PDB file of C-alpha atoms and ligand atoms in Angstrom:
ATOM      1  CA  MET A  13      11.742 -15.904  -8.986  1.00 64.00           C
ATOM      2  CA  ASN A  14      12.686 -12.551  -8.859  1.00 81.00           C
ATOM      3  CA  ARG A  15      10.621 -10.379  -5.932  1.00 91.00           C
ATOM      4  CA  PRO A  16       8.063  -8.219  -7.785  1.00 97.00           C
ATOM      5  CA  PHE A  17       8.581  -4.216  -6.934  1.00 98.00           C
ATOM      6  CA  PHE A  18       5.595  -2.265  -6.343  1.00 98.00           C
ATOM      7  CA  TYR A  19       4.257   1.049  -7.437  1.00 98.00           C
ATOM      8  CA  ILE A  20       1.091   1.904  -5.089  1.00 98.00           C
ATOM      9  CA  ALA A  21      -0.973   5.283  -5.974  1.00 98.00           C
ATOM     10  CA  ASN A  22      -2.590   6.069  -2.747  1.00 98.00           C
ATOM     11  CA  TRP A  23      -5.340   8.624  -3.997  1.00 98.00           C
ATOM     12  CA  LYS A  24      -6.514   9.279  -0.516  1.00 98.00           C
ATOM     13  CA  MET A  25      -9.091  11.717  -1.015  1.00 98.00           C
ATOM     14  CA  TYR A  26      -7.632  13.662  -3.790  1.00 98.00           C
ATOM     15  CA  PHE A  27     -10.412  13.234  -6.661  1.00 98.00           C
ATOM     16  CA  THR A  28     -14.199  13.527  -6.734  1.00 98.00           C
ATOM     17  CA  TYR A  29     -16.293  10.606  -7.715  1.00 98.00           C
ATOM     18  CA  ASN A  30     -16.069  12.488 -11.468  1.00 98.00           C
ATOM     19  CA  GLU A  31     -12.697  13.114 -11.137  1.00 98.00           C
ATOM     20  CA  THR A  32     -11.342   9.775 -10.731  1.00 98.00           C
ATOM     21  CA  ILE A  33     -13.642   8.632 -13.634  1.00 97.00           C
ATOM     22  CA  SER A  34     -12.081  11.237 -15.760  1.00 98.00           C
ATOM     23  CA  TRP A  35      -8.603  10.248 -14.837  1.00 98.00           C
ATOM     24  CA  ILE A  36      -9.238   6.852 -15.424  1.00 97.00           C
ATOM     25  CA  SER A  37     -10.802   7.099 -18.899  1.00 97.00           C
ATOM     26  CA  THR A  38      -8.152   9.580 -19.767  1.00 98.00           C
ATOM     27  CA  HIS A  39      -4.702   7.778 -18.648  1.00 98.00           C
ATOM     28  CA  GLY A  40      -6.426   4.077 -17.905  1.00 97.00           C
ATOM     29  CA  GLU A  41      -5.205   2.521 -21.169  1.00 96.00           C
ATOM     30  CA  GLU A  42      -1.506   3.785 -20.811  1.00 97.00           C
ATOM     31  CA  LEU A  43      -1.300   2.522 -17.139  1.00 97.00           C
ATOM     32  CA  SER A  44      -2.863  -0.522 -18.135  1.00 97.00           C
ATOM     33  CA  PHE A  45       0.085  -0.847 -20.608  1.00 97.00           C
ATOM     34  CA  LEU A  46       2.477   0.195 -17.829  1.00 98.00           C
ATOM     35  CA  ALA A  47       1.175  -2.513 -15.490  1.00 98.00           C
ATOM     36  CA  LYS A  48       2.316  -5.305 -18.397  1.00 97.00           C
ATOM     37  CA  SER A  49       5.468  -4.724 -17.068  1.00 97.00           C
ATOM     38  CA  HIS A  50       5.346  -3.135 -13.624  1.00 98.00           C
ATOM     39  CA  HIS A  51       3.638  -4.076 -10.335  1.00 98.00           C
ATOM     40  CA  ILE A  52       0.848  -1.188 -10.081  1.00 98.00           C
ATOM     41  CA  ILE A  53      -1.613  -0.770  -7.450  1.00 98.00           C
ATOM     42  CA  ILE A  54      -4.365   1.706  -7.659  1.00 98.00           C
ATOM     43  CA  CYS A  55      -6.206   2.979  -4.049  1.00 98.00           C
ATOM     44  CA  PRO A  56      -8.941   4.965  -5.051  1.00 98.00           C
ATOM     45  CA  SER A  57     -11.809   5.742  -2.942  1.00 97.00           C
ATOM     46  CA  PHE A  58     -14.405   2.939  -2.084  1.00 97.00           C
ATOM     47  CA  ILE A  59     -17.314   4.556  -4.000  1.00 97.00           C
ATOM     48  CA  THR A  60     -15.229   4.480  -7.181  1.00 98.00           C
ATOM     49  CA  LEU A  61     -13.380   0.772  -6.376  1.00 97.00           C
ATOM     50  CA  ASP A  62     -16.198  -1.477  -8.147  1.00 97.00           C
ATOM     51  CA  HIS A  63     -16.167   1.258 -11.396  1.00 96.00           C
ATOM     52  CA  ILE A  64     -12.447   0.770 -11.668  1.00 97.00           C
ATOM     53  CA  ALA A  65     -12.408  -3.455 -10.977  1.00 97.00           C
ATOM     54  CA  LYS A  66     -14.609  -3.563 -13.962  1.00 96.00           C
ATOM     55  CA  GLU A  67     -12.931  -1.289 -16.179  1.00 94.00           C
ATOM     56  CA  PHE A  68      -9.686  -3.094 -15.423  1.00 94.00           C
ATOM     57  CA  ASN A  69     -10.628  -6.656 -15.171  1.00 91.00           C
ATOM     58  CA  GLN A  70      -8.781  -7.752 -18.155  1.00 92.00           C
ATOM     59  CA  SER A  71      -5.757  -5.591 -17.235  1.00 95.00           C
ATOM     60  CA  HIS A  72      -2.665  -6.203 -14.788  1.00 96.00           C
ATOM     61  CA  LEU A  73      -3.162  -3.326 -13.453  1.00 97.00           C
ATOM     62  CA  LEU A  74      -4.134  -4.094  -9.121  1.00 97.00           C
ATOM     63  CA  LEU A  75      -6.424  -2.474  -6.853  1.00 98.00           C
ATOM     64  CA  SER A  76      -6.603  -1.606  -3.364  1.00 98.00           C
ATOM     65  CA  ALA A  77      -9.277  -0.258  -1.031  1.00 98.00           C
ATOM     66  CA  GLN A  78      -7.624   2.643   1.412  1.00 98.00           C
ATOM     67  CA  ASN A  79      -9.353   0.867   4.696  1.00 98.00           C
ATOM     68  CA  CYS A  80     -11.994  -1.663   5.490  1.00 98.00           C
ATOM     69  CA  SER A  81     -13.677  -2.703   8.586  1.00 98.00           C
ATOM     70  CA  ALA A  82     -12.306  -4.689  11.412  1.00 98.00           C
ATOM     71  CA  TYR A  83     -15.499  -6.350  11.885  1.00 98.00           C
ATOM     72  CA  LYS A  84     -17.275  -9.413   8.763  1.00 97.00           C
ATOM     73  CA  LYS A  85     -20.271  -8.055   8.901  1.00 97.00           C
ATOM     74  CA  GLY A  86     -23.367  -6.434  11.280  1.00 98.00           C
ATOM     75  CA  ALA A  87     -24.422  -3.324  12.736  1.00 98.00           C
ATOM     76  CA  HIS A  88     -21.544  -1.159  11.690  1.00 98.00           C
ATOM     77  CA  THR A  89     -23.001   2.054   9.926  1.00 98.00           C
ATOM     78  CA  GLY A  90     -20.571   3.549   7.397  1.00 96.00           C
ATOM     79  CA  GLN A  91     -18.028   0.717   6.790  1.00 97.00           C
ATOM     80  CA  ILE A  92     -17.112  -1.648   4.284  1.00 98.00           C
ATOM     81  CA  SER A  93     -16.715  -5.238   4.863  1.00 98.00           C
ATOM     82  CA  ALA A  94     -13.264  -7.234   3.538  1.00 98.00           C
ATOM     83  CA  ALA A  95     -15.489  -9.414   1.864  1.00 98.00           C
ATOM     84  CA  SER A  96     -17.364  -6.945  -0.015  1.00 98.00           C
ATOM     85  CA  LEU A  97     -13.820  -5.811  -1.223  1.00 98.00           C
ATOM     86  CA  ALA A  98     -12.980  -9.545  -2.205  1.00 98.00           C
ATOM     87  CA  GLU A  99     -16.118  -9.471  -4.264  1.00 98.00           C
ATOM     88  CA  ILE A 100     -15.420  -7.032  -6.027  1.00 97.00           C
ATOM     89  CA  GLY A 101     -12.058  -8.014  -7.297  1.00 95.00           C
ATOM     90  CA  CYS A 102      -9.863  -5.824  -4.768  1.00 97.00           C
ATOM     91  CA  ASN A 103      -6.767  -7.624  -4.120  1.00 96.00           C
ATOM     92  CA  TYR A 104      -5.251  -5.429  -1.752  1.00 98.00           C
ATOM     93  CA  CYS A 105      -6.069  -2.680   1.365  1.00 98.00           C
ATOM     94  CA  ILE A 106      -4.277  -0.120   2.812  1.00 98.00           C
ATOM     95  CA  ILE A 107      -4.764  -0.344   6.913  1.00 98.00           C
ATOM     96  CA  GLY A 108      -3.350   1.840   9.502  1.00 96.00           C
ATOM     97  CA  HIS A 109      -2.464   4.722   7.231  1.00 97.00           C
ATOM     98  CA  SER A 110      -1.152   7.726  10.296  1.00 95.00           C
ATOM     99  CA  GLU A 111      -4.053   9.804   8.521  1.00 96.00           C
ATOM    100  CA  GLN A 112      -6.801   7.378   9.842  1.00 93.00           C
ATOM    101  CA  ARG A 113      -4.739   6.159  13.151  1.00 90.00           C
ATOM    102  CA  ASN A 114      -6.496   8.530  15.044  1.00 88.00           C
ATOM    103  CA  CYS A 115      -9.664   6.476  14.569  1.00 92.00           C
ATOM    104  CA  ASP A 116      -7.932   3.034  14.823  1.00 94.00           C
ATOM    105  CA  ASN A 117      -5.681   1.815  17.326  1.00 94.00           C
ATOM    106  CA  ASN A 118      -3.482  -1.185  17.180  1.00 94.00           C
ATOM    107  CA  ASP A 119      -5.730  -3.807  18.399  1.00 96.00           C
ATOM    108  CA  ILE A 120      -8.644  -2.469  15.364  1.00 97.00           C
ATOM    109  CA  ILE A 121      -5.508  -2.355  13.090  1.00 98.00           C
ATOM    110  CA  GLU A 122      -4.935  -6.355  14.008  1.00 97.00           C
ATOM    111  CA  GLN A 123      -8.502  -7.351  13.365  1.00 98.00           C
ATOM    112  CA  LYS A 124      -8.530  -5.524  10.315  1.00 98.00           C
ATOM    113  CA  VAL A 125      -5.498  -7.210   8.837  1.00 98.00           C
ATOM    114  CA  LEU A 126      -6.718 -10.666   9.129  1.00 98.00           C
ATOM    115  CA  ARG A 127     -10.505  -9.957   8.170  1.00 98.00           C
ATOM    116  CA  LEU A 128      -8.281  -9.174   5.093  1.00 98.00           C
ATOM    117  CA  LEU A 129      -6.191 -12.150   5.106  1.00 98.00           C
ATOM    118  CA  GLU A 130      -9.758 -14.366   5.951  1.00 98.00           C
ATOM    119  CA  TYR A 131     -10.614 -13.123   2.523  1.00 98.00           C
ATOM    120  CA  ASN A 132      -7.499 -13.305   0.408  1.00 98.00           C
ATOM    121  CA  ILE A 133      -6.503  -9.619   0.550  1.00 98.00           C
ATOM    122  CA  THR A 134      -3.177  -8.412   1.217  1.00 98.00           C
ATOM    123  CA  PRO A 135      -2.810  -5.895   3.609  1.00 98.00           C
ATOM    124  CA  ILE A 136      -0.790  -3.148   2.727  1.00 98.00           C
ATOM    125  CA  LEU A 137       0.254  -2.435   6.798  1.00 98.00           C
ATOM    126  CA  CYS A 138       1.578   1.458   7.064  1.00 98.00           C
ATOM    127  CA  ILE A 139       3.689   1.783   9.865  1.00 97.00           C
ATOM    128  CA  SER A 140       5.729   4.677  11.059  1.00 96.00           C
ATOM    129  CA  ASN A 141       7.014   3.549  14.565  1.00 93.00           C
ATOM    130  CA  PRO A 142       8.002   0.173  13.962  1.00 92.00           C
ATOM    131  CA  GLN A 143       8.399  -0.799  17.237  1.00 88.00           C
ATOM    132  CA  GLU A 144       4.597  -0.018  18.534  1.00 91.00           C
ATOM    133  CA  GLU A 145       2.957  -0.926  15.465  1.00 96.00           C
ATOM    134  CA  LEU A 146       4.418  -4.354  13.840  1.00 96.00           C
ATOM    135  CA  THR A 147       2.482  -6.217  16.360  1.00 95.00           C
ATOM    136  CA  PRO A 148      -0.812  -6.943  13.831  1.00 96.00           C
ATOM    137  CA  ALA A 149       1.763  -7.781  11.413  1.00 96.00           C
ATOM    138  CA  ILE A 150       3.258 -10.796  13.572  1.00 96.00           C
ATOM    139  CA  THR A 151      -0.167 -11.812  14.931  1.00 96.00           C
ATOM    140  CA  ALA A 152      -1.491 -12.284  11.081  1.00 96.00           C
ATOM    141  CA  PHE A 153       1.442 -14.513  10.437  1.00 96.00           C
ATOM    142  CA  HIS A 154       0.706 -16.646  13.351  1.00 96.00           C
ATOM    143  CA  LYS A 155      -2.766 -17.391  12.380  1.00 96.00           C
ATOM    144  CA  PHE A 156      -1.682 -17.410   8.854  1.00 96.00           C
ATOM    145  CA  PRO A 157       1.872 -18.294   7.916  1.00 94.00           C
ATOM    146  CA  GLU A 158       1.156 -18.752   4.449  1.00 95.00           C
ATOM    147  CA  LYS A 159       0.009 -15.402   3.537  1.00 96.00           C
ATOM    148  CA  GLU A 160       1.787 -12.283   2.270  1.00 97.00           C
ATOM    149  CA  ILE A 161       2.136  -8.846   3.941  1.00 98.00           C
ATOM    150  CA  ILE A 162       3.376  -5.639   2.479  1.00 98.00           C
ATOM    151  CA  ILE A 163       4.623  -3.142   5.007  1.00 98.00           C
ATOM    152  CA  ALA A 164       4.889   0.668   4.042  1.00 98.00           C
ATOM    153  CA  TYR A 165       7.544   2.376   6.318  1.00 98.00           C
ATOM    154  CA  GLU A 166       6.257   6.299   6.210  1.00 98.00           C
ATOM    155  CA  PRO A 167       7.755   8.423   8.596  1.00 97.00           C
ATOM    156  CA  LEU A 168       5.126  11.007   9.963  1.00 96.00           C
ATOM    157  CA  ASN A 169       6.971  13.981   9.012  1.00 96.00           C
ATOM    158  CA  ALA A 170       7.858  12.750   5.463  1.00 97.00           C
ATOM    159  CA  ILE A 171       3.967  12.757   4.383  1.00 97.00           C
ATOM    160  CA  GLY A 172       3.133  15.167   2.245  1.00 97.00           C
ATOM    161  CA  SER A 173       5.994  17.591   3.215  1.00 97.00           C
ATOM    162  CA  GLY A 174       8.603  17.269   0.513  1.00 96.00           C
ATOM    163  CA  ASN A 175      11.157  15.993   3.474  1.00 96.00           C
ATOM    164  CA  VAL A 176      12.324  12.620   2.507  1.00 97.00           C
ATOM    165  CA  PRO A 177      14.891  11.481   5.232  1.00 97.00           C
ATOM    166  CA  GLU A 178      18.340  10.195   4.178  1.00 97.00           C
ATOM    167  CA  ASN A 179      18.510   6.532   2.536  1.00 98.00           C
ATOM    168  CA  ARG A 180      20.750   5.188   5.576  1.00 97.00           C
ATOM    169  CA  PHE A 181      18.081   6.369   7.850  1.00 97.00           C
ATOM    170  CA  ILE A 182      15.256   4.647   6.334  1.00 98.00           C
ATOM    171  CA  GLU A 183      17.758   1.209   5.837  1.00 98.00           C
ATOM    172  CA  LYS A 184      18.375   1.800   9.568  1.00 97.00           C
ATOM    173  CA  THR A 185      14.438   1.627  10.195  1.00 97.00           C
ATOM    174  CA  PHE A 186      14.249  -1.129   7.427  1.00 98.00           C
ATOM    175  CA  SER A 187      16.609  -3.100   9.365  1.00 97.00           C
ATOM    176  CA  THR A 188      14.700  -2.717  12.947  1.00 97.00           C
ATOM    177  CA  ILE A 189      11.525  -4.228  10.942  1.00 97.00           C
ATOM    178  CA  VAL A 190      13.393  -7.350   9.485  1.00 96.00           C
ATOM    179  CA  ASN A 191      14.861  -8.013  13.136  1.00 96.00           C
ATOM    180  CA  PHE A 192      11.766  -7.296  14.939  1.00 95.00           C
ATOM    181  CA  ILE A 193       9.618  -9.779  12.391  1.00 95.00           C
ATOM    182  CA  GLU A 194      12.270 -12.413  12.395  1.00 94.00           C
ATOM    183  CA  HIS A 195      12.672 -12.058  16.031  1.00 95.00           C
ATOM    184  CA  HIS A 196       8.780 -13.228  16.269  1.00 95.00           C
ATOM    185  CA  VAL A 197       8.811 -15.682  13.505  1.00 94.00           C
ATOM    186  CA  SER A 198      10.129 -17.121  10.729  1.00 91.00           C
ATOM    187  CA  ASP A 199      10.294 -17.456   6.496  1.00 91.00           C
ATOM    188  CA  LYS A 200       7.501 -15.485   6.127  1.00 93.00           C
ATOM    189  CA  THR A 201       6.826 -13.501   3.139  1.00 94.00           C
ATOM    190  CA  TYR A 202       6.687  -9.847   3.568  1.00 97.00           C
ATOM    191  CA  TYR A 203       7.923  -6.869   1.362  1.00 98.00           C
ATOM    192  CA  MET A 204       8.851  -3.444   2.431  1.00 98.00           C
ATOM    193  CA  ILE A 205       8.347  -0.221   0.785  1.00 98.00           C
ATOM    194  CA  TYR A 206       8.914   3.109   2.059  1.00 98.00           C
ATOM    195  CA  GLY A 207       6.087   6.063   1.137  1.00 98.00           C
ATOM    196  CA  GLY A 208       6.610  10.011   2.369  1.00 98.00           C
ATOM    197  CA  SER A 209       6.763  12.285  -0.578  1.00 98.00           C
ATOM    198  CA  VAL A 210       8.341  10.138  -3.311  1.00 98.00           C
ATOM    199  CA  ASP A 211       8.614  11.725  -6.634  1.00 98.00           C
ATOM    200  CA  SER A 212      10.380  11.942 -10.010  1.00 98.00           C
ATOM    201  CA  GLU A 213      13.044  13.929  -8.682  1.00 97.00           C
ATOM    202  CA  ASN A 214      14.120  11.872  -5.294  1.00 98.00           C
ATOM    203  CA  VAL A 215      13.362   7.979  -6.564  1.00 98.00           C
ATOM    204  CA  LYS A 216      16.679   7.880  -8.173  1.00 97.00           C
ATOM    205  CA  ARG A 217      18.226   7.477  -4.771  1.00 98.00           C
ATOM    206  CA  LEU A 218      15.189   6.236  -3.014  1.00 98.00           C
ATOM    207  CA  LYS A 219      15.549   3.197  -5.090  1.00 98.00           C
ATOM    208  CA  LEU A 220      19.011   2.460  -3.902  1.00 98.00           C
ATOM    209  CA  ILE A 221      17.457   1.455  -0.401  1.00 98.00           C
ATOM    210  CA  ASN A 222      19.206  -1.573   0.561  1.00 97.00           C
ATOM    211  CA  ARG A 223      16.011  -4.203   0.776  1.00 96.00           C
ATOM    212  CA  LEU A 224      13.438  -1.952  -0.815  1.00 98.00           C
ATOM    213  CA  ASP A 225      10.272  -3.423  -2.826  1.00 98.00           C
ATOM    214  CA  GLY A 226       8.481  -0.590  -3.690  1.00 98.00           C
ATOM    215  CA  PHE A 227       6.935   2.870  -2.924  1.00 98.00           C
ATOM    216  CA  LEU A 228       3.573   4.168  -1.621  1.00 98.00           C
ATOM    217  CA  ILE A 229       3.107   7.333  -3.291  1.00 98.00           C
ATOM    218  CA  GLY A 230       0.589   9.707  -2.408  1.00 98.00           C
ATOM    219  CA  GLY A 231       0.285  13.419  -4.236  1.00 98.00           C
ATOM    220  CA  ALA A 232       2.811  12.470  -6.874  1.00 98.00           C
ATOM    221  CA  SER A 233       0.534   9.351  -8.062  1.00 98.00           C
ATOM    222  CA  THR A 234      -2.430  11.908  -8.826  1.00 98.00           C
ATOM    223  CA  HIS A 235      -0.217  13.543 -11.997  1.00 98.00           C
ATOM    224  CA  PHE A 236      -0.139  10.860 -14.310  1.00 98.00           C
ATOM    225  CA  ASP A 237       2.980  11.984 -16.398  1.00 98.00           C
ATOM    226  CA  GLU A 238       4.909  12.438 -12.699  1.00 98.00           C
ATOM    227  CA  PHE A 239       3.367   8.809 -11.749  1.00 98.00           C
ATOM    228  CA  LYS A 240       5.297   7.585 -14.910  1.00 98.00           C
ATOM    229  CA  ARG A 241       8.012   9.002 -14.542  1.00 98.00           C
ATOM    230  CA  ILE A 242       8.651   7.481 -11.309  1.00 98.00           C
ATOM    231  CA  ILE A 243       7.692   3.901 -12.648  1.00 98.00           C
ATOM    232  CA  GLU A 244       9.940   4.424 -15.863  1.00 97.00           C
ATOM    233  CA  PHE A 245      12.820   5.641 -13.843  1.00 93.00           C
TER     234      PHE A 245
HETATM  235  P1  LIG B 318       2.527  11.638  -0.415  1.00 87.80           P
HETATM  236  O1  LIG B 318       1.847  10.427   0.344  1.00 87.80           O
HETATM  237  O2  LIG B 318       3.308  10.998  -1.386  1.00 87.80           O
HETATM  238  O3  LIG B 318       1.917  12.666  -0.833  1.00 87.80           O
HETATM  239  O4  LIG B 318       3.994  12.405   0.721  1.00 87.80           O
HETATM  240  C1  LIG B 318       2.185   9.109   1.283  1.00 87.80           C
HETATM  241  C2  LIG B 318       1.239   8.548   1.836  1.00 87.80           C
HETATM  242  O5  LIG B 318       0.543   9.096   2.595  1.00 87.80           O
HETATM  243  O6  LIG B 318       1.016   7.144   1.213  1.00 87.80           O
END
């Protein structure tokens, strides 16, 4: 079977509630059409997830949260559980994004990955330093050997900066990731994606990266035409 190639739109906090709904009502139909032939995952803010899930429940478009709680339920003010995400039909969740790592250490990130897998949500585990940040994935593979994880490699200085490293640098890190995972566990399903200033200009050369399974796209995914150019390249 062919490996999927993911286009993951990380909308961060770029849009307000109304702006998100308006973006979806303007571009949703065309996006759903693109999703028939491409694996497109939209990561909007928590507050719009339920609306978007309902809007696209007949579509191939996939939905991701941008974070979740490390806990199942209880006294955790302001947090959203993996169970809630599963109930509204969210199939993916970003974990450990560098813009969030000041709040989460590796142990918390590990708990979040486990909570997600318990509820059949695929974690999109963001890492910028493979040697230190891959252990949550290893623990998860030990506990849920049959589940899949997406690993998003995002060099810190590439995020939102326009500074995209050379392909060979990204490939070197990808090999480090593969070696690390295969040293600890074998025969697991994981996808390796790149994130950091992906746009329609650099997508051509980035697509040549060996073993690449997709992109995590921030700023460029908020402009529909630009996102479409990336997808259709
Ligand atoms: P960027 O963001 O594409 O705007 O660099 C990527 C990310 O932070 O996931």
